[in-house]
Amino acid sequence: MKDDIHILNVFCLLSLLAVGGGSAVLPQMEHETVALHGWITGDQFATIYSLGQMAPGPNMSMVALIGWQAGGILGFVVALVAFYLPSSFLVYGCSHVWDSFRDNPWRASIQKGMAPVTIGLMLAGVHAVGKTACWNPERSLYFNTTTCVVALVVVGILFARRINPAVLILGGGLAGWVFLRA
Amino acid sequence: MPPAASSAPSAGEIFAVFARIGATSFGGGLVAYLRDAMVTDRKWMTPEEFLAALEIGQTLPGLNSVNIAIIAGRHLAGARGAVAAASGLVLPGVAILVGLGLLYARFRHNPDVAPVLAGIAAASVGLLLQVTLKIGARQFTALRDLVFVLATFYLVAFHHVSLPVVLFLIAPFAIMLNRPPQPPRTP
């Protein structure tokens, strides 16, 4: 029960702080769930994040799996509801006042000013997942080099051509099976 | 606001349309799927209405796709429509995540599964990095923006400066630097 309240607090706050999409809250989410509350390990965070990439729909639904690890079935529901409901209430309430705000010159300023902050947060999100998924000090140099190469190859392919990212996820799994079996 | 379609859809229809997107949109790009369904296939929204929904969805916190679902659902059938749209979008993926989570719990120590998951996690990092580089192309090449990108990254990634601090202490400076030009004063 106490854990479920913590889950509620953490994910409600993350919901309202998720400006510029879900990736911006990844570093804070990783810090809270791994270092502060110890619900999951860094390894599990990276795995759960990648499971979220494999499921259809909004990829941040993976918060439910963190809640599950932290507090069982109730934790699963609490994390999911806490992550989606606050921002949804805000959008529901604000969408009808939008028209009056739309031509306000500050709207463009906020969007232009927030863009680099959001990008910085997303980059920190790459770091939050990548520090266990790609460069994990507990793994061998061979293992880390392989995972980094997989990540960079994915980046290269995505810039080179239009391809469904789900295919690249499957390709990454195949590469892991071929190159990383002990 | 009058509904865009000639006959307003029921909450059940809205749920079904969003659930189909929620179940089939593997690999991201949800906003494009939503636009196709809302504007092209169903004609439930005009292109302008969808664009406005996207702008609101991007400006306010939360996931763009879920925010658009809330606005579109409300536009079509009020509060019931918003609930139907958002839950339709989210629930199929959640059901699949339950399955993936059970498989993970069951097989996580299997010697064949661990390397596959490591490869998948590495590929996911690649996806996230590419999206960041693509969306941030302008910010990475403009010096003033790059300062904010790197400062935010450095503080959050290496010093665990919390997100509220970033948003309420760093973001205001970034917004002020981009403030609207003063209208010329008339003496």
Tab-separated table of C-alpha atoms in Angstrom:
chain	number	residue	atom	x	y	z
A	1	MET	CA	0.000	0.000	0.000
A	2	LYS	CA	2.744	2.425	0.937
A	3	ASP	CA	4.571	1.557	-2.250
A	4	ASP	CA	1.410	2.132	-4.269
A	5	ILE	CA	1.153	5.663	-2.872
A	6	HIS	CA	4.766	6.254	-3.895
A	7	ILE	CA	4.000	4.861	-7.350
A	8	LEU	CA	1.028	7.236	-7.563
A	9	ASN	CA	3.147	10.225	-6.536
A	10	VAL	CA	6.016	9.472	-8.883
A	11	PHE	CA	3.979	8.837	-12.022
A	12	CYS	CA	1.447	11.652	-11.487
A	13	LEU	CA	4.309	14.112	-11.277
A	14	LEU	CA	6.012	12.610	-14.328
A	15	SER	CA	2.699	12.872	-16.216
A	16	LEU	CA	2.485	16.617	-15.646
A	17	LEU	CA	6.178	17.129	-16.400
A	18	ALA	CA	6.125	15.241	-19.707
A	19	VAL	CA	6.510	18.273	-21.938
A	20	GLY	CA	7.434	17.472	-25.512
A	21	GLY	CA	6.372	13.848	-25.199
A	22	GLY	CA	7.246	10.899	-23.011
A	23	SER	CA	10.957	10.606	-23.790
A	24	ALA	CA	11.656	13.840	-21.940
A	25	VAL	CA	10.751	12.245	-18.593
A	26	LEU	CA	12.868	9.107	-19.096
A	27	PRO	CA	15.901	10.363	-17.137
A	28	GLN	CA	13.764	11.462	-14.186
A	29	MET	CA	11.772	8.213	-14.352
A	30	GLU	CA	14.957	6.151	-14.375
A	31	HIS	CA	16.401	8.091	-11.457
A	32	GLU	CA	13.235	7.805	-9.341
A	33	THR	CA	12.425	4.163	-10.023
A	34	VAL	CA	15.990	2.796	-9.953
A	35	ALA	CA	18.115	4.976	-7.666
A	36	LEU	CA	15.598	6.603	-5.311
A	37	HIS	CA	12.974	3.892	-4.795
A	38	GLY	CA	14.889	0.806	-5.936
A	39	TRP	CA	11.801	-0.733	-7.517
A	40	ILE	CA	13.803	-2.074	-10.466
A	41	THR	CA	17.464	-2.345	-11.479
A	42	GLY	CA	18.984	-0.267	-14.247
A	43	ASP	CA	19.075	-3.408	-16.385
A	44	GLN	CA	15.366	-3.995	-15.850
A	45	PHE	CA	14.634	-0.366	-16.699
A	46	ALA	CA	16.383	-0.758	-20.050
A	47	THR	CA	14.585	-4.055	-20.700
A	48	ILE	CA	11.170	-2.681	-19.745
A	49	TYR	CA	11.776	0.350	-21.947
A	50	SER	CA	12.576	-1.898	-24.884
A	51	LEU	CA	9.516	-4.100	-24.210
A	52	GLY	CA	7.525	-0.869	-24.498
A	53	GLN	CA	9.036	-0.329	-27.943
A	54	MET	CA	7.854	-3.792	-29.018
A	55	ALA	CA	4.193	-3.258	-28.094
A	56	PRO	CA	1.856	-1.244	-30.357
A	57	GLY	CA	0.275	1.995	-29.192
A	58	PRO	CA	1.903	4.709	-27.060
A	59	ASN	CA	5.333	3.374	-26.083
A	60	MET	CA	5.263	4.888	-22.597
A	61	SER	CA	2.603	2.406	-21.492
A	62	MET	CA	5.650	0.497	-20.282
A	63	VAL	CA	5.281	2.484	-17.035
A	64	ALA	CA	2.689	-0.186	-16.163
A	65	LEU	CA	5.439	-2.828	-16.126
A	66	ILE	CA	7.495	-0.704	-13.725
A	67	GLY	CA	4.427	-0.409	-11.499
A	68	TRP	CA	3.968	-4.174	-11.746
A	69	GLN	CA	7.533	-4.808	-10.574
A	70	ALA	CA	7.127	-2.272	-7.787
A	71	GLY	CA	3.671	-3.162	-6.479
A	72	GLY	CA	2.109	-6.137	-8.223
A	73	ILE	CA	-1.229	-5.917	-10.027
A	74	LEU	CA	-2.334	-2.839	-8.088
A	75	GLY	CA	0.983	-1.154	-8.883
A	76	PHE	CA	0.444	-1.945	-12.570
A	77	VAL	CA	-2.920	-0.166	-12.607
A	78	VAL	CA	-1.776	2.715	-10.402
A	79	ALA	CA	1.265	3.476	-12.580
A	80	LEU	CA	-0.770	3.394	-15.784
A	81	VAL	CA	-3.598	5.581	-14.477
A	82	ALA	CA	-1.217	7.966	-12.707
A	83	PHE	CA	0.877	8.430	-15.829
A	84	TYR	CA	-1.984	9.079	-18.258
A	85	LEU	CA	-4.766	10.696	-16.241
A	86	PRO	CA	-3.280	14.012	-14.966
A	87	SER	CA	-1.997	15.166	-18.362
A	88	SER	CA	-5.255	13.995	-19.973
A	89	PHE	CA	-7.336	16.052	-17.533
A	90	LEU	CA	-5.169	19.054	-18.285
A	91	VAL	CA	-5.555	18.645	-22.049
A	92	TYR	CA	-9.291	18.028	-21.720
A	93	GLY	CA	-9.698	21.188	-19.674
A	94	CYS	CA	-7.422	23.362	-21.795
A	95	SER	CA	-8.415	22.331	-25.306
A	96	HIS	CA	-11.382	24.696	-25.456
A	97	VAL	CA	-9.447	27.779	-24.353
A	98	TRP	CA	-6.861	27.104	-27.059
A	99	ASP	CA	-8.400	29.333	-29.702
A	100	SER	CA	-7.989	32.423	-27.566
A	101	PHE	CA	-4.337	31.533	-26.876
A	102	ARG	CA	-3.527	30.476	-30.383
A	103	ASP	CA	-2.446	33.815	-31.844
A	104	ASN	CA	-0.693	34.970	-28.702
A	105	PRO	CA	2.947	35.741	-29.669
A	106	TRP	CA	4.160	34.058	-26.461
A	107	ARG	CA	2.964	30.686	-27.734
A	108	ALA	CA	5.660	30.637	-30.414
A	109	SER	CA	8.204	31.868	-27.856
A	110	ILE	CA	7.366	29.057	-25.471
A	111	GLN	CA	7.604	26.472	-28.215
A	112	LYS	CA	10.886	27.866	-29.567
A	113	GLY	CA	12.364	28.229	-26.095
A	114	MET	CA	11.267	24.812	-24.875
A	115	ALA	CA	12.557	22.959	-27.949
A	116	PRO	CA	16.255	22.858	-26.940
A	117	VAL	CA	15.333	21.965	-23.337
A	118	THR	CA	13.194	19.069	-24.590
A	119	ILE	CA	16.007	17.895	-26.870
A	120	GLY	CA	18.437	18.041	-23.932
A	121	LEU	CA	16.008	15.968	-21.861
A	122	MET	CA	15.631	13.434	-24.668
A	123	LEU	CA	19.406	13.185	-24.929
A	124	ALA	CA	19.499	12.548	-21.189
A	125	GLY	CA	16.842	9.874	-21.835
A	126	VAL	CA	19.200	8.203	-24.327
A	127	HIS	CA	21.847	8.292	-21.607
A	128	ALA	CA	19.436	6.913	-18.966
A	129	VAL	CA	18.595	3.847	-21.055
A	130	GLY	CA	21.955	3.549	-22.809
A	131	LYS	CA	24.101	3.479	-19.683
A	132	THR	CA	22.875	-0.051	-19.000
A	133	ALA	CA	21.694	-1.105	-22.448
A	134	CYS	CA	24.789	-0.061	-24.400
A	135	TRP	CA	27.688	0.675	-22.119
A	136	ASN	CA	27.307	-1.371	-18.951
A	137	PRO	CA	30.455	-1.478	-16.772
A	138	GLU	CA	29.425	-4.926	-15.493
A	139	ARG	CA	29.725	-6.403	-18.970
A	140	SER	CA	32.714	-7.327	-21.101
A	141	LEU	CA	34.267	-4.977	-23.613
A	142	TYR	CA	33.110	-7.292	-26.416
A	143	PHE	CA	29.514	-7.206	-25.145
A	144	ASN	CA	29.495	-3.408	-24.796
A	145	THR	CA	31.094	-2.854	-28.183
A	146	THR	CA	28.487	-5.102	-29.804
A	147	THR	CA	25.534	-3.314	-28.167
A	148	CYS	CA	26.932	0.103	-29.125
A	149	VAL	CA	27.436	-1.052	-32.721
A	150	VAL	CA	23.825	-2.337	-32.828
A	151	ALA	CA	22.538	1.038	-31.584
A	152	LEU	CA	24.652	3.000	-34.073
A	153	VAL	CA	23.694	0.733	-36.977
A	154	VAL	CA	20.026	1.357	-36.093
A	155	VAL	CA	20.650	5.118	-36.153
A	156	GLY	CA	22.408	4.823	-39.508
A	157	ILE	CA	19.681	2.716	-41.113
A	158	LEU	CA	16.950	5.077	-39.893
A	159	PHE	CA	18.709	8.075	-41.400
A	160	ALA	CA	19.407	6.222	-44.649
A	161	ARG	CA	15.910	4.952	-45.418
A	162	ARG	CA	12.281	4.800	-44.347
A	163	ILE	CA	11.751	1.592	-42.452
A	164	ASN	CA	9.331	0.444	-39.762
A	165	PRO	CA	11.253	0.732	-36.470
A	166	ALA	CA	9.641	-2.525	-35.293
A	167	VAL	CA	11.735	-4.331	-37.925
A	168	LEU	CA	14.892	-2.805	-36.453
A	169	ILE	CA	13.873	-3.885	-32.944
A	170	LEU	CA	13.511	-7.464	-34.203
A	171	GLY	CA	16.835	-7.133	-36.028
A	172	GLY	CA	18.472	-5.973	-32.789
A	173	GLY	CA	17.100	-9.048	-31.015
A	174	LEU	CA	18.479	-11.283	-33.762
A	175	ALA	CA	21.877	-9.575	-33.608
A	176	GLY	CA	21.889	-10.087	-29.831
A	177	TRP	CA	21.104	-13.774	-30.226
A	178	VAL	CA	23.821	-14.249	-32.856
A	179	PHE	CA	26.613	-12.217	-31.278
A	180	LEU	CA	25.951	-12.079	-27.532
A	181	ARG	CA	25.269	-15.671	-26.470
A	182	ALA	CA	27.803	-16.715	-23.861
B	1	MET	CA	-18.777	23.436	-31.814
B	2	PRO	CA	-20.763	21.440	-34.417
B	3	PRO	CA	-19.455	17.939	-35.150
B	4	ALA	CA	-17.408	17.670	-38.344
B	5	ALA	CA	-19.185	14.509	-39.478
B	6	SER	CA	-22.814	14.532	-40.587
B	7	SER	CA	-23.778	12.065	-37.846
B	8	ALA	CA	-21.840	12.088	-34.583
B	9	PRO	CA	-20.264	8.686	-33.799
B	10	SER	CA	-21.085	6.816	-30.605
B	11	ALA	CA	-18.539	6.205	-27.865
B	12	GLY	CA	-18.412	2.561	-28.948
B	13	GLU	CA	-17.500	3.475	-32.524
B	14	ILE	CA	-14.856	5.898	-31.290
B	15	PHE	CA	-13.379	3.210	-29.051
B	16	ALA	CA	-13.302	0.724	-31.940
B	17	VAL	CA	-11.495	3.113	-34.293
B	18	PHE	CA	-8.869	4.107	-31.733
B	19	ALA	CA	-8.446	0.511	-30.533
B	20	ARG	CA	-7.632	-0.567	-34.080
B	21	ILE	CA	-4.884	2.063	-34.207
B	22	GLY	CA	-3.724	1.114	-30.718
B	23	ALA	CA	-3.443	-2.534	-31.725
B	24	THR	CA	-1.715	-2.145	-35.085
B	25	SER	CA	0.625	0.840	-34.751
B	26	PHE	CA	3.845	-1.085	-34.225
B	27	GLY	CA	7.002	0.953	-34.341
B	28	GLY	CA	5.752	4.408	-33.390
B	29	GLY	CA	4.574	7.095	-35.778
B	30	LEU	CA	1.240	7.137	-33.971
B	31	VAL	CA	0.373	10.705	-34.891
B	32	ALA	CA	0.440	9.801	-38.600
B	33	TYR	CA	-1.871	6.823	-37.996
B	34	LEU	CA	-4.243	9.084	-36.056
B	35	ARG	CA	-4.274	11.688	-38.801
B	36	ASP	CA	-5.071	9.069	-41.462
B	37	ALA	CA	-7.959	7.702	-39.406
B	38	MET	CA	-9.426	11.022	-38.242
B	39	VAL	CA	-8.954	13.192	-41.327
B	40	THR	CA	-8.642	10.891	-44.344
B	41	ASP	CA	-10.677	7.755	-43.580
B	42	ARG	CA	-13.449	8.865	-41.223
B	43	LYS	CA	-13.562	12.598	-41.942
B	44	TRP	CA	-14.208	13.098	-38.229
B	45	MET	CA	-11.895	16.135	-38.210
B	46	THR	CA	-10.841	18.686	-40.804
B	47	PRO	CA	-7.080	18.993	-41.459
B	48	GLU	CA	-7.155	22.321	-39.570
B	49	GLU	CA	-8.883	20.780	-36.564
B	50	PHE	CA	-6.337	17.978	-36.488
B	51	LEU	CA	-3.448	20.439	-36.732
B	52	ALA	CA	-4.885	22.459	-33.836
B	53	ALA	CA	-5.228	19.255	-31.789
B	54	LEU	CA	-1.600	18.387	-32.567
B	55	GLU	CA	-0.425	21.865	-31.522
B	56	ILE	CA	-2.269	21.620	-28.208
B	57	GLY	CA	-1.043	18.059	-27.715
B	58	GLN	CA	2.566	19.112	-28.261
B	59	THR	CA	2.402	22.200	-26.090
B	60	LEU	CA	0.765	20.647	-23.035
B	61	PRO	CA	2.381	17.836	-21.028
B	62	GLY	CA	1.607	14.223	-21.823
B	63	LEU	CA	2.103	12.033	-24.870
B	64	ASN	CA	1.179	13.704	-28.154
B	65	SER	CA	-0.839	10.696	-29.325
B	66	VAL	CA	-2.861	10.372	-26.114
B	67	ASN	CA	-3.461	14.125	-26.006
B	68	ILE	CA	-4.730	14.110	-29.589
B	69	ALA	CA	-7.039	11.190	-28.723
B	70	ILE	CA	-8.464	13.170	-25.786
B	71	ILE	CA	-9.105	16.244	-27.943
B	72	ALA	CA	-10.528	14.255	-30.869
B	73	GLY	CA	-12.742	12.175	-28.575
B	74	ARG	CA	-14.047	15.260	-26.838
B	75	HIS	CA	-14.688	16.942	-30.170
B	76	LEU	CA	-16.746	13.926	-31.312
B	77	ALA	CA	-18.679	12.930	-28.200
B	78	GLY	CA	-17.721	14.993	-25.167
B	79	ALA	CA	-16.290	13.389	-22.041
B	80	ARG	CA	-17.454	9.900	-23.015
B	81	GLY	CA	-15.763	10.306	-26.373
B	82	ALA	CA	-12.494	11.416	-24.763
B	83	VAL	CA	-12.480	8.399	-22.446
B	84	ALA	CA	-13.363	6.058	-25.340
B	85	ALA	CA	-10.637	7.449	-27.607
B	86	ALA	CA	-7.819	7.472	-25.059
B	87	SER	CA	-8.630	4.067	-23.581
B	88	GLY	CA	-9.016	2.604	-27.069
B	89	LEU	CA	-5.593	3.902	-28.031
B	90	VAL	CA	-3.838	2.696	-24.880
B	91	LEU	CA	-5.488	-0.598	-23.860
B	92	PRO	CA	-4.488	-2.945	-26.741
B	93	GLY	CA	-0.806	-2.118	-26.243
B	94	VAL	CA	-1.200	-2.569	-22.490
B	95	ALA	CA	-2.694	-6.032	-23.043
B	96	ILE	CA	0.285	-6.967	-25.219
B	97	LEU	CA	2.651	-5.537	-22.588
B	98	VAL	CA	1.052	-7.830	-19.995
B	99	GLY	CA	1.893	-10.749	-22.265
B	100	LEU	CA	5.441	-9.508	-22.858
B	101	GLY	CA	5.868	-8.901	-19.112
B	102	LEU	CA	4.745	-12.445	-18.290
B	103	LEU	CA	7.120	-13.878	-20.905
B	104	TYR	CA	9.931	-11.738	-19.509
B	105	ALA	CA	9.252	-12.879	-15.925
B	106	ARG	CA	9.126	-16.512	-17.071
B	107	PHE	CA	12.180	-16.547	-19.377
B	108	ARG	CA	14.450	-13.757	-18.171
B	109	HIS	CA	17.121	-16.179	-16.961
B	110	ASN	CA	17.007	-18.335	-20.068
B	111	PRO	CA	20.478	-18.224	-21.704
B	112	ASP	CA	18.936	-17.633	-25.136
B	113	VAL	CA	16.590	-14.857	-24.006
B	114	ALA	CA	19.062	-12.593	-22.207
B	115	PRO	CA	21.186	-11.903	-25.345
B	116	VAL	CA	18.053	-11.302	-27.440
B	117	LEU	CA	16.801	-8.762	-24.873
B	118	ALA	CA	20.237	-7.116	-24.789
B	119	GLY	CA	20.108	-6.714	-28.578
B	120	ILE	CA	16.556	-5.357	-28.441
B	121	ALA	CA	17.494	-2.872	-25.718
B	122	ALA	CA	20.492	-1.703	-27.757
B	123	ALA	CA	18.290	-1.235	-30.832
B	124	SER	CA	15.808	0.746	-28.703
B	125	VAL	CA	18.586	3.101	-27.654
B	126	GLY	CA	19.384	3.549	-31.339
B	127	LEU	CA	15.744	4.418	-32.092
B	128	LEU	CA	15.609	6.979	-29.300
B	129	LEU	CA	18.941	8.523	-30.322
B	130	GLN	CA	17.869	8.813	-33.951
B	131	VAL	CA	14.544	10.458	-33.040
B	132	THR	CA	16.408	12.903	-30.797
B	133	LEU	CA	18.913	13.781	-33.535
B	134	LYS	CA	16.171	14.106	-36.139
B	135	ILE	CA	13.799	16.261	-34.097
B	136	GLY	CA	16.715	18.258	-32.721
B	137	ALA	CA	18.513	18.887	-36.030
B	138	ARG	CA	17.844	22.644	-35.763
B	139	GLN	CA	18.704	22.833	-32.084
B	140	PHE	CA	21.998	20.964	-32.557
B	141	THR	CA	23.140	23.387	-35.264
B	142	ALA	CA	22.124	26.715	-33.705
B	143	LEU	CA	24.734	27.738	-31.134
B	144	ARG	CA	22.335	29.441	-28.713
B	145	ASP	CA	20.005	26.449	-28.694
B	146	LEU	CA	22.906	24.022	-28.424
B	147	VAL	CA	23.958	25.682	-25.162
B	148	PHE	CA	20.554	24.879	-23.667
B	149	VAL	CA	20.560	21.358	-25.107
B	150	LEU	CA	23.953	20.587	-23.588
B	151	ALA	CA	23.286	22.356	-20.281
B	152	THR	CA	20.024	20.445	-19.815
B	153	PHE	CA	21.657	17.166	-20.811
B	154	TYR	CA	24.642	17.696	-18.520
B	155	LEU	CA	22.608	18.726	-15.461
B	156	VAL	CA	19.972	16.008	-15.821
B	157	ALA	CA	22.137	13.097	-16.951
B	158	PHE	CA	25.153	13.606	-14.716
B	159	HIS	CA	23.871	15.584	-11.728
B	160	HIS	CA	20.310	14.287	-11.574
B	161	VAL	CA	18.924	17.798	-11.423
B	162	SER	CA	15.223	17.091	-11.175
B	163	LEU	CA	12.790	17.811	-13.953
B	164	PRO	CA	10.765	20.513	-12.110
B	165	VAL	CA	14.008	22.425	-11.551
B	166	VAL	CA	14.829	22.213	-15.242
B	167	LEU	CA	11.357	23.284	-16.292
B	168	PHE	CA	10.949	26.140	-13.849
B	169	LEU	CA	14.536	27.391	-13.671
B	170	ILE	CA	16.189	26.716	-17.031
B	171	ALA	CA	13.219	26.805	-19.387
B	172	PRO	CA	12.171	30.383	-18.456
B	173	PHE	CA	15.590	31.654	-19.600
B	174	ALA	CA	15.256	29.766	-22.863
B	175	ILE	CA	11.757	31.188	-23.362
B	176	MET	CA	12.842	34.749	-22.496
B	177	LEU	CA	15.636	34.575	-25.085
B	178	ASN	CA	12.944	33.770	-27.646
B	179	ARG	CA	10.419	36.311	-26.394
B	180	PRO	CA	8.230	38.070	-28.919
B	181	PRO	CA	9.647	41.298	-30.308
B	182	GLN	CA	8.367	44.436	-28.601
B	183	PRO	CA	5.888	46.322	-30.731
B	184	PRO	CA	7.382	49.664	-31.812
B	185	ARG	CA	6.514	52.377	-29.316
B	186	THR	CA	4.544	55.348	-30.536
B	187	PRO	CA	5.806	58.534	-28.905
